[in-house]
Amino acid sequence: MFKLRDLSIEFLGITLENPFILSASPSTDELEIAINGLEAGWAGVILKTTSVEDNPVPLKYPMMSSFGNYSKRVLGLGNIDLISKYHIDEVEKRVKILKEKFPHKMIGASIMGSKKEDWQNLVYRLRKAGVDIIECSFSCPQGSMGEAPGRMLAQSVQATEKVTSWVKEAAENTPVLIKITPQVTDIVEVAEAVKRGGADGITASNTIPSLLGIDIYTFEPYPTVFGYSSYSGLSGNAIKPITLRTIAEIKRNVDITISGNGGAYSSRDAIEFMLVGASNVQFCTLPMVYGFRVIEELKRGLSHYLDEMGFKSPSEIVGKTLEKIKTNEELIILDFVKAKIDEEKCVGCELCFVSCRDGGHMAIELKEETRVPKVNEEKCVGCALCMQVCPVDAIKIYERKINIEHYYIRK
Amino acid sequence: MNEKDFEKIALEWAIIEAERCLYCFDAPCEKACPINLPISNFIYFIKNKNFKSAYELVRENHPLISIAGCVCPEEILCQTECTRGKIDKPIKIRELHKFLTEYFCDNKNLSLPEYKYEEVAIIGGGPASLSCAFYLRTFGYKTVVFSDTELGGIPLKEISNLRLSDETLKRDLDFIKENFIFKFVRKRVENLNEILNSFKAIFIGIGLSDEIELEVLGKDKEGVFKAREILRKIKRGEEIKFGERIGVIGGGNVAFEVANTLKTLYPDKEVIIIYRRGLTDLKCYPEEFERAKKLGVNFYFESIPIEIVGKEKVEGIKVTQVSLKEKDKDGRRVPKLIENSEFIIPLNNIIIAIGQKLEETIFPEIQKENGLIKVDENFMTNIKGVFAGGDCVNGGDTITRAAKEGKLAAFKIHEYLRRI
């Protein structure tokens, strides 16, 4: 009923109807589910990571666990999943079916190999099947597909460059994305290796090795596979800040196209990914938890944002924030940064007082006559801890001399 | 749905509700609680699924916490001050501690000091007395409780099972009886001199046992009852034969308790509250008034009874209408009779609920004021070493206030005994 603005965006020569695609995940591991996703309005899919036929995939169940607050919201999802149980022969068929059924959607596939021949064989076969894009998983935290057991391929700069070059050699004009891990010492080195290897873009990034939790009564770690467990790959909103940093750091230092992946849970999150340099955003945990219907929120949210901000196309927001990211040394030092409490908004919980007293600079004082605390400007350094704990956004930080107000969340 | 399912739902609900709590510093809800329950802390414990500790915290700070979980009028106490209420809705504090006492009542960890001090006498077995015994025991006193009836006071004898189940009641009473009372003497203490020489300190928490009578013509007719007498009979499960129309005279909590209980037990009968002042002057808790409205209780406001009519049995009550204009020194509007406005409300039964009073002849040696026991700021009466608290001092208030006064008196008794 209400008109949605044009959300299309170019990505490595492919026109996406909107910047939201389903990442290589359980949501793209069954043909029927992938079809449902595309029909629901997602701009493309990357089929779950496949391998050559003789590669065994010993999946263990149950494989999912989650954490959140105690009211059971899934803030982080952990899995001990591996790559798809479907090998390249099946994926080839699916690519053909999907491409025929959805000629205007992006049909991608993710691959993982061990030997050069395997990587290249996978690429040849996908190309032949008509795939739009090939993503290479260099970062699955489970299994031991890297150059050493337990290591992920993208944790080695040399291996990353070498394998990327094998893949690109075989892919020729088909765009190649390398999916990396944030679990490295220097993400820029890895991204540079991907570029030297000739890939067209980077998927930044993947799940993060983690231990989801432990049942304190049985001592069993989660997800418990009948009493035992292994480290999980952590996804979901919990990892969003890590992904944001990964994308930003790559984009600031390496001239390469980025597909953002890992932790976006809403249209606002997706916009943030794009602002730090992602040309599109991949989703896995969000539809896994809430279903494909979430695409509506993503599309409408982005559409209204572009309208509000006066942008013509989603491509205009890509990387908008980058110039505002500095090193700590480059940030300016202001002497008169202070907290200011809006007495009208304050509800009198006094959380700012207790956090400043026990974790700040003892600069907030209680007043006898009212529950609205008072900032002692002599002691306040403007650290903004109070601002974080205020449940009603009644505290702002401002620079007293030049009277500039700092805001945390645009309301 | 079985009990386990209920537990699971309650658990989920409690955590979600607890997560709404802001965990205010110097929380206003705690200040509004008559017994200063550490509300923000126990809710924070619930949020972190630390239920047993949360239970222990409320148990340490309120001897009658299970009972309070059912009947404490939180809408006029803690919840009115809840900061969350300024954002959306106040936290359901009473329900949260009720949840704890229902699902995590575990006293295995109880640790009390050795008896190290003398015996202290407690007269009465209601909330104030039990609370006093509870805290005296935690200091190491041996408490000897004198009561002519079973321990439990109004919650045991008069609050209907519809609001307070036997199971809940037992949870609190058994806990106190088993752990905090050294000796229970089932005896009515007529005269303080009987025990004055045996104890260095005495606490009186006898409540208000008498009911104020309605001084009108025909008050002795068949079918006229006193409110608390009716509540006690209902609590004991006695059958009372009521006619089709029952009038309740009064506008306080007892009047509403009896009206609501009767309307719940006999939904087909008409229950009418007759009150001399208006809606805004009601002395009952707002929750009780709302409950009455929902149950279908009817009201005659601004009506003063002048005669109970009927031959031998009650047939109705003659009332005269009043106007409410001037206010008295307490700020309450004074009813003024309107001439020639009498009319008869046909009724089969009349229940009088116009107030309670201290037994007139009790403890003549103790100084009284306005019909209540007079105490100083230390809860001490005119007799040295004799303390008092609860309804017999405050004129009738919440169970939590009675428990608080019992608690404060225990602290003062300890101070007094250790100083002499």
Tab-separated table of C-alpha atoms in Angstrom, chain A residues 68-73 217 346-351 353-354 357 366 371 391-392, chain B residues 8 12 15-16 19 22-28 31 46-49 83 86-87:
chain	number	residue	atom	x	y	z
A	68	GLY	CA	20.791	-14.120	25.843
A	69	ASN	CA	19.390	-12.693	28.979
A	70	TYR	CA	17.512	-15.086	31.205
A	71	SER	CA	14.238	-14.354	29.500
A	72	LYS	CA	15.467	-16.511	26.628
A	73	ARG	CA	15.908	-13.970	23.848
A	217	TYR	CA	24.838	-28.350	37.700
A	346	CYS	CA	15.215	12.151	34.870
A	347	VAL	CA	13.067	9.540	36.627
A	348	GLY	CA	15.207	9.467	39.752
A	349	CYS	CA	16.594	5.923	39.663
A	350	GLU	CA	19.987	7.307	40.734
A	351	LEU	CA	21.827	4.676	38.704
A	353	PHE	CA	25.042	8.273	40.959
A	354	VAL	CA	25.918	4.728	41.969
A	357	ARG	CA	30.483	6.552	42.702
A	366	LEU	CA	22.560	13.135	45.461
A	371	ARG	CA	15.830	12.375	43.463
A	391	PRO	CA	17.488	4.158	31.405
A	392	VAL	CA	15.729	7.200	29.953
B	8	LYS	CA	7.637	-22.888	34.628
B	12	GLU	CA	9.517	-17.141	33.076
B	15	ILE	CA	12.459	-13.197	35.236
B	16	ILE	CA	10.866	-11.017	32.590
B	19	GLU	CA	14.365	-7.565	34.116
B	22	LEU	CA	15.823	-0.478	37.055
B	23	TYR	CA	17.608	-1.536	40.255
B	24	CYS	CA	17.396	2.009	41.589
B	25	PHE	CA	19.974	3.151	44.059
B	26	ASP	CA	18.320	4.053	47.365
B	27	ALA	CA	15.144	2.616	45.888
B	28	PRO	CA	11.946	4.549	46.660
B	31	LYS	CA	11.239	3.443	51.557
B	46	ILE	CA	15.584	-12.963	40.627
B	47	LYS	CA	16.834	-11.379	37.416
B	48	ASN	CA	20.010	-13.399	37.798
B	49	LYS	CA	18.082	-16.594	38.532
B	83	THR	CA	10.488	4.420	39.395
B	86	LYS	CA	7.376	6.769	35.575
B	87	ILE	CA	8.436	5.050	32.374
